[in-house]
Short mmCIF file of C-alpha atoms and ligand atoms in Angstrom, two decimals:
data_model
loop_
_atom_site.label_atom_id
_atom_site.label_comp_id
_atom_site.label_asym_id
_atom_site.label_seq_id
_atom_site.Cartn_x
_atom_site.Cartn_y
_atom_site.Cartn_z
CA MET A 4 14.12 29.74 -17.42
CA THR A 5 10.52 28.54 -17.45
CA VAL A 6 9.34 24.93 -17.26
CA ILE A 7 8.36 24.86 -20.91
CA GLU A 8 11.72 26.34 -21.96
CA ALA A 9 13.54 23.80 -19.82
CA ILE A 10 11.64 20.97 -21.48
CA GLN A 11 12.23 22.32 -24.99
CA GLN A 12 15.94 23.02 -24.50
CA GLY A 13 16.48 19.78 -22.60
CA SER A 14 14.72 17.81 -25.29
CA ALA A 15 16.90 19.39 -28.02
CA ARG A 16 20.09 18.61 -26.08
CA LEU A 17 19.08 14.98 -25.51
CA GLU A 18 18.13 14.56 -29.15
CA ASN A 19 21.59 15.80 -30.16
CA ALA A 20 23.15 13.29 -27.79
CA GLY A 21 21.33 10.44 -29.58
CA VAL A 22 18.88 9.73 -26.75
CA GLU A 23 15.71 7.90 -27.80
CA SER A 24 12.41 9.66 -26.92
CA PRO A 25 14.19 12.94 -25.99
CA ARG A 26 11.01 14.86 -25.12
CA LEU A 27 9.76 12.17 -22.74
CA ASN A 28 13.21 12.02 -21.12
CA ALA A 29 13.36 15.82 -20.73
CA GLU A 30 9.90 15.85 -19.14
CA LEU A 31 10.88 13.10 -16.69
CA LEU A 32 14.04 14.97 -15.68
CA VAL A 33 12.31 18.36 -15.34
CA GLY A 34 9.49 16.69 -13.41
CA ASP A 35 12.04 15.15 -11.05
CA VAL A 36 13.77 18.43 -10.17
CA LEU A 37 10.40 20.16 -9.67
CA ARG A 38 8.94 17.16 -7.81
CA ILE A 39 5.94 17.27 -10.14
CA HIS A 40 4.57 14.36 -12.15
CA ARG A 41 5.53 14.66 -15.81
CA LEU A 42 1.89 14.88 -16.89
CA SER A 43 1.20 17.81 -14.55
CA LEU A 44 4.08 19.92 -15.89
CA VAL A 45 1.79 21.48 -18.48
CA LEU A 46 -0.13 23.20 -15.64
CA ASP A 47 3.13 24.86 -14.53
CA SER A 48 4.60 25.52 -17.94
CA ARG A 49 5.20 29.26 -17.34
CA ARG A 50 6.68 28.80 -13.87
CA GLU A 51 10.32 29.87 -13.44
CA LEU A 52 12.87 27.33 -12.24
CA THR A 53 14.74 28.34 -9.09
CA THR A 54 18.55 28.43 -9.25
CA GLU A 55 18.74 25.12 -7.38
CA GLN A 56 16.26 23.52 -9.76
CA PHE A 57 18.15 24.85 -12.76
CA LEU A 58 21.45 23.47 -11.45
CA ALA A 59 19.90 20.12 -10.57
CA LEU A 60 18.43 19.90 -14.06
CA GLU A 61 21.82 20.74 -15.62
CA GLU A 62 23.33 17.82 -13.71
CA HIS A 63 20.49 15.48 -14.79
CA LEU A 64 20.84 16.52 -18.43
CA ARG A 65 24.62 16.13 -18.35
CA ARG A 66 24.23 12.56 -17.07
CA ARG A 67 21.54 11.71 -19.63
CA GLU A 68 23.61 13.23 -22.47
CA ALA A 69 26.38 10.86 -21.36
CA ARG A 70 23.76 8.11 -21.94
CA GLU A 71 23.19 7.14 -18.34
CA PRO A 72 19.71 5.49 -18.20
CA VAL A 73 16.98 7.88 -17.08
CA GLN A 74 15.96 5.30 -14.45
CA HIS A 75 19.41 5.54 -12.83
CA ILE A 76 19.18 9.32 -12.72
CA LEU A 77 15.71 9.21 -11.17
CA GLY A 78 16.65 6.21 -9.00
CA THR A 79 13.41 4.45 -9.92
CA ALA A 80 11.81 2.44 -12.69
CA GLU A 81 8.17 1.59 -13.16
CA PHE A 82 7.16 -2.05 -13.46
CA TYR A 83 3.60 -3.35 -13.55
CA GLY A 84 2.29 -0.05 -12.19
CA ARG A 85 4.66 0.14 -9.23
CA GLU A 86 7.88 2.06 -8.56
CA PHE A 87 11.04 0.06 -8.02
CA ARG A 88 14.34 1.43 -6.73
CA VAL A 89 17.14 0.74 -9.19
CA ASN A 90 20.86 1.37 -9.35
CA ARG A 91 23.89 0.10 -11.27
CA HIS A 92 23.73 -3.25 -9.47
CA VAL A 93 20.44 -4.33 -11.07
CA LEU A 94 19.06 -4.62 -14.58
CA VAL A 95 16.58 -1.81 -15.25
CA PRO A 96 13.16 -3.56 -15.40
CA ARG A 97 11.88 -3.69 -18.98
CA PRO A 98 8.32 -3.39 -20.30
CA GLU A 99 8.56 -6.77 -22.07
CA THR A 100 9.22 -8.42 -18.71
CA GLU A 101 5.82 -7.11 -17.59
CA LEU A 102 4.36 -9.41 -20.24
CA LEU A 103 6.13 -12.35 -18.59
CA ALA A 104 4.59 -11.34 -15.24
CA GLU A 105 1.19 -11.12 -16.92
CA TRP A 106 1.54 -14.55 -18.55
CA THR A 107 2.63 -16.02 -15.23
CA LEU A 108 -0.44 -14.58 -13.50
CA GLN A 109 -2.64 -16.01 -16.25
CA THR A 110 -0.97 -19.39 -15.78
CA LEU A 111 -1.70 -19.23 -12.05
CA ALA A 112 -5.31 -18.19 -12.64
CA ALA A 113 -5.81 -21.15 -14.98
CA SER A 114 -4.32 -23.68 -12.57
CA SER A 115 -6.13 -25.42 -9.72
CA VAL A 116 -3.30 -24.77 -7.24
CA GLU A 117 -4.66 -22.45 -4.56
CA ALA A 118 -1.46 -21.48 -2.76
CA PRO A 119 1.31 -21.83 -5.34
CA CYS A 120 4.99 -21.88 -4.42
CA LEU A 121 7.00 -19.85 -6.95
CA LEU A 122 10.63 -19.07 -7.68
CA ASP A 123 12.15 -16.07 -9.49
CA PHE A 124 15.51 -17.30 -10.79
CA GLY A 125 17.91 -14.30 -11.02
CA THR A 126 15.67 -11.69 -9.42
CA GLY A 127 17.79 -8.55 -9.92
CA SER A 128 15.67 -5.61 -8.75
CA GLY A 129 13.06 -8.12 -7.58
CA CYS A 130 10.51 -6.80 -10.06
CA LEU A 131 9.10 -10.21 -11.08
CA ALA A 132 9.08 -11.83 -7.63
CA ILE A 133 7.55 -8.77 -5.96
CA THR A 134 4.90 -8.31 -8.65
CA LEU A 135 3.89 -11.97 -8.36
CA ALA A 136 3.75 -11.81 -4.56
CA LEU A 137 1.54 -8.71 -4.66
CA GLU A 138 -0.74 -9.76 -7.51
CA GLN A 139 -1.17 -13.35 -6.30
CA SER A 140 -1.43 -12.92 -2.55
CA THR A 141 -1.95 -16.65 -1.89
CA ALA A 142 1.45 -17.47 -3.40
CA SER A 143 4.64 -18.01 -1.46
CA VAL A 144 7.37 -16.48 -3.54
CA HIS A 145 11.08 -17.23 -3.38
CA ALA A 146 13.76 -15.32 -5.27
CA VAL A 147 17.43 -16.07 -5.84
CA ASP A 148 20.30 -13.97 -7.15
CA ILE A 149 24.06 -14.44 -7.29
CA SER A 150 24.72 -10.74 -6.62
CA ALA A 151 24.59 -9.57 -2.99
CA GLU A 152 24.31 -5.97 -4.23
CA ALA A 153 21.33 -6.82 -6.42
CA LEU A 154 19.66 -8.75 -3.62
CA ALA A 155 20.05 -5.71 -1.34
CA VAL A 156 18.10 -3.64 -3.90
CA ALA A 157 15.44 -6.36 -4.24
CA LYS A 158 15.01 -6.45 -0.44
CA VAL A 159 14.59 -2.67 -0.27
CA ASN A 160 11.92 -2.92 -2.98
CA ALA A 161 10.13 -5.81 -1.28
CA SER A 162 9.94 -3.98 2.02
CA ALA A 163 8.93 -0.64 0.46
CA LEU A 164 6.16 -2.37 -1.50
CA LYS A 165 5.26 -4.70 1.40
CA ALA A 166 5.75 -7.82 -0.70
CA PRO A 167 6.34 -11.07 1.19
CA VAL A 168 9.24 -12.59 -0.76
CA THR A 169 11.87 -14.98 0.62
CA PHE A 170 15.30 -14.08 -0.78
CA HIS A 171 18.24 -16.42 -1.25
CA LEU A 172 21.80 -15.35 -2.09
CA GLY A 173 23.85 -17.59 -4.36
CA ASP A 174 24.28 -19.29 -7.70
CA GLY A 175 20.89 -20.61 -8.76
CA PHE A 176 19.34 -23.74 -7.27
CA ALA A 177 22.47 -24.46 -5.19
CA ALA A 178 21.51 -21.44 -3.04
CA LEU A 179 18.10 -22.87 -2.12
CA PRO A 180 17.34 -24.92 0.97
CA GLY A 181 16.74 -28.57 0.05
CA GLY A 182 13.17 -29.80 0.04
CA LEU A 183 11.59 -26.80 -1.68
CA GLN A 184 9.31 -27.75 -4.56
CA PHE A 185 7.83 -25.16 -6.87
CA ASP A 186 4.61 -25.00 -8.83
CA GLY A 187 6.27 -22.57 -11.19
CA ILE A 188 9.63 -20.93 -11.87
CA VAL A 189 9.97 -17.60 -13.68
CA SER A 190 13.18 -16.18 -15.04
CA ASN A 191 14.48 -13.35 -17.17
CA PRO A 192 18.04 -14.64 -17.18
CA PRO A 193 21.08 -13.02 -18.82
CA TYR A 194 20.76 -13.95 -22.50
CA ILE A 195 23.02 -11.70 -24.54
CA PRO A 196 25.78 -13.62 -26.38
CA SER A 197 29.08 -12.39 -24.84
CA ARG A 198 30.49 -11.01 -28.09
CA GLU A 199 27.34 -8.92 -28.76
CA ILE A 200 27.58 -6.91 -25.55
CA ALA A 201 30.07 -4.40 -26.99
CA GLY A 202 27.52 -3.43 -29.67
CA LEU A 203 24.61 -2.67 -27.31
CA ASP A 204 23.30 0.85 -26.61
CA PRO A 205 25.51 2.71 -24.11
CA GLU A 206 22.63 2.82 -21.59
CA VAL A 207 22.70 -0.98 -21.46
CA ARG A 208 26.36 -1.77 -22.18
CA ASP A 209 27.82 0.75 -19.73
CA HIS A 210 25.14 0.85 -17.04
CA ASP A 211 23.26 -2.44 -16.72
CA PRO A 212 25.37 -4.94 -14.75
CA LEU A 213 27.35 -7.28 -17.03
CA LEU A 214 26.28 -10.16 -14.78
CA ALA A 215 22.65 -9.44 -15.72
CA LEU A 216 23.34 -9.39 -19.47
CA ASP A 217 25.99 -11.97 -20.32
CA GLY A 218 24.49 -15.33 -21.21
CA GLY A 219 27.75 -16.94 -22.36
CA ALA A 220 29.06 -17.59 -25.88
CA GLU A 221 25.61 -18.09 -27.45
CA GLY A 222 23.55 -16.39 -24.76
CA LEU A 223 21.97 -19.74 -23.90
CA GLU A 224 23.93 -20.84 -20.82
CA PHE A 225 21.15 -20.17 -18.30
CA TYR A 226 18.50 -21.91 -20.40
CA ARG A 227 20.69 -25.02 -20.57
CA ARG A 228 21.09 -24.93 -16.79
CA LEU A 229 17.37 -24.46 -16.26
CA ALA A 230 16.50 -27.28 -18.68
CA THR A 231 18.62 -29.78 -16.76
CA GLU A 232 18.32 -28.48 -13.18
CA ALA A 233 14.77 -27.15 -12.90
CA PRO A 234 12.89 -30.48 -13.17
CA ALA A 235 14.22 -31.60 -9.76
CA TRP A 236 12.78 -28.41 -8.20
CA LEU A 237 9.38 -28.52 -9.87
CA LYS A 238 6.34 -30.41 -8.67
CA PRO A 239 4.83 -32.83 -11.21
CA GLY A 240 2.96 -30.69 -13.74
CA GLY A 241 4.92 -27.60 -12.70
CA TRP A 242 6.01 -25.01 -15.23
CA LEU A 243 8.75 -22.68 -16.26
CA ALA A 244 8.07 -19.21 -17.72
CA LEU A 245 11.09 -17.62 -19.38
CA GLU A 246 12.02 -14.48 -21.21
CA PHE A 247 14.63 -14.81 -23.97
CA GLY A 248 16.23 -12.67 -26.66
CA ASP A 249 14.95 -11.86 -30.12
CA GLY A 250 15.92 -14.74 -32.43
CA GLN A 251 16.43 -17.34 -29.69
CA ALA A 252 13.02 -19.09 -29.89
CA ALA A 253 14.27 -22.03 -31.98
CA ASP A 254 17.27 -22.52 -29.66
CA LEU A 255 14.97 -22.52 -26.63
CA LEU A 256 12.61 -25.06 -28.19
CA ARG A 257 15.60 -27.28 -28.98
CA ILE A 258 17.05 -26.95 -25.46
CA PHE A 259 13.66 -27.77 -23.90
CA GLY A 260 12.83 -30.32 -26.62
CA GLY A 261 13.22 -33.57 -24.63
CA ALA A 262 11.70 -35.29 -21.59
CA PRO A 263 10.51 -34.33 -19.03
CA TRP A 264 9.54 -31.09 -20.78
CA ARG A 265 6.26 -30.87 -22.65
CA GLY A 266 3.57 -28.42 -23.80
CA ALA A 267 5.91 -25.64 -24.97
CA GLU A 268 4.25 -22.37 -25.89
CA VAL A 269 5.99 -19.26 -27.21
CA ARG A 270 4.63 -15.72 -26.90
CA LYS A 271 5.51 -12.46 -28.61
CA ASP A 272 6.23 -9.03 -27.16
CA ASP A 273 4.32 -5.90 -28.18
CA THR A 274 6.56 -5.47 -31.21
CA GLY A 275 5.61 -8.93 -32.53
CA ARG A 276 8.92 -10.62 -31.66
CA GLU A 277 8.95 -14.06 -30.01
CA ARG A 278 10.33 -13.38 -26.53
CA MET A 279 8.80 -15.77 -23.98
CA LEU A 280 8.50 -19.51 -23.44
CA ARG A 281 6.22 -21.39 -21.08
CA ILE A 282 6.79 -25.10 -20.67
CA PHE A 283 5.62 -27.81 -18.26
CA VAL A 284 7.27 -30.84 -16.68
CA ALA A 285 5.46 -34.14 -17.03
CA GLY A 286 2.74 -34.53 -14.39
N1 LIG B 301 14.51 -10.57 -13.01
C1 LIG B 301 15.03 -9.26 -13.20
C2 LIG B 301 14.31 -8.57 -14.32
O1 LIG B 301 13.57 -9.20 -15.02
C3 LIG B 301 16.53 -9.29 -13.46
C4 LIG B 301 16.90 -9.93 -14.77
C5 LIG B 301 18.39 -9.97 -14.99
O2 LIG B 301 19.17 -9.41 -14.22
N2 LIG B 301 18.79 -10.61 -16.06
O3 LIG B 301 14.42 -7.40 -14.54
#
């Protein structure tokens, strides 16, 4: 079988299995077994796969047909131009979360704080904390997660990418040493209403950790916690930058509607849906 045949047949199989973007997925999987970047495959399109490559591809395709996320099969996901290790213990980093990282960096650029102290609340793979530490080298970045398995992945990513992040294991602010005060807190917390999880795509429902998805009955539990607990951990004038689910903007604005919160701003993702909130504590 040649590379181009492998891509065509793989793509057809994935399409039949209901996989979104089947051609892209087939190219990623073929590229992985050949150890060639997807975009260079065209140069090798007539090359024959070895038996080992063919068998490895069969295994990849079988897993993807069973709707395992392509990032789990490859073991990596791209976020903000860097490769992160991922496995079933962490949420696969999403492109919309890159927009939260971007907004956070813009917020830092617009502020007069030279060496900001930041927190990533529920760091998962570490994608936000690590990106902030690398893009804003004057920042000291802390990250907390309740899952020891997730934190292990985040630490592997931080050391592979040489990102100076201080990790804390435990349930939110209770896991942090007293006395820390942040200029900003970012979070992409679990926000799916519990009863909606069963209806998600199999890639998410069966492979992202439940702990990273389930935001309680209305999906708002972590925002309520942040609204009441974060002010004590923020410096005067500090801010919170949050991702939330499609349709939750009004709930978020209500939850963060009272003192000491002020200056709420909502941003949309690339599909035009309101998905992020930035809000300040009184200065
Ligand atoms: N902060 C991580 C991310 O944005 C993990 C989020 C989560 O597990 N809910 O991908």
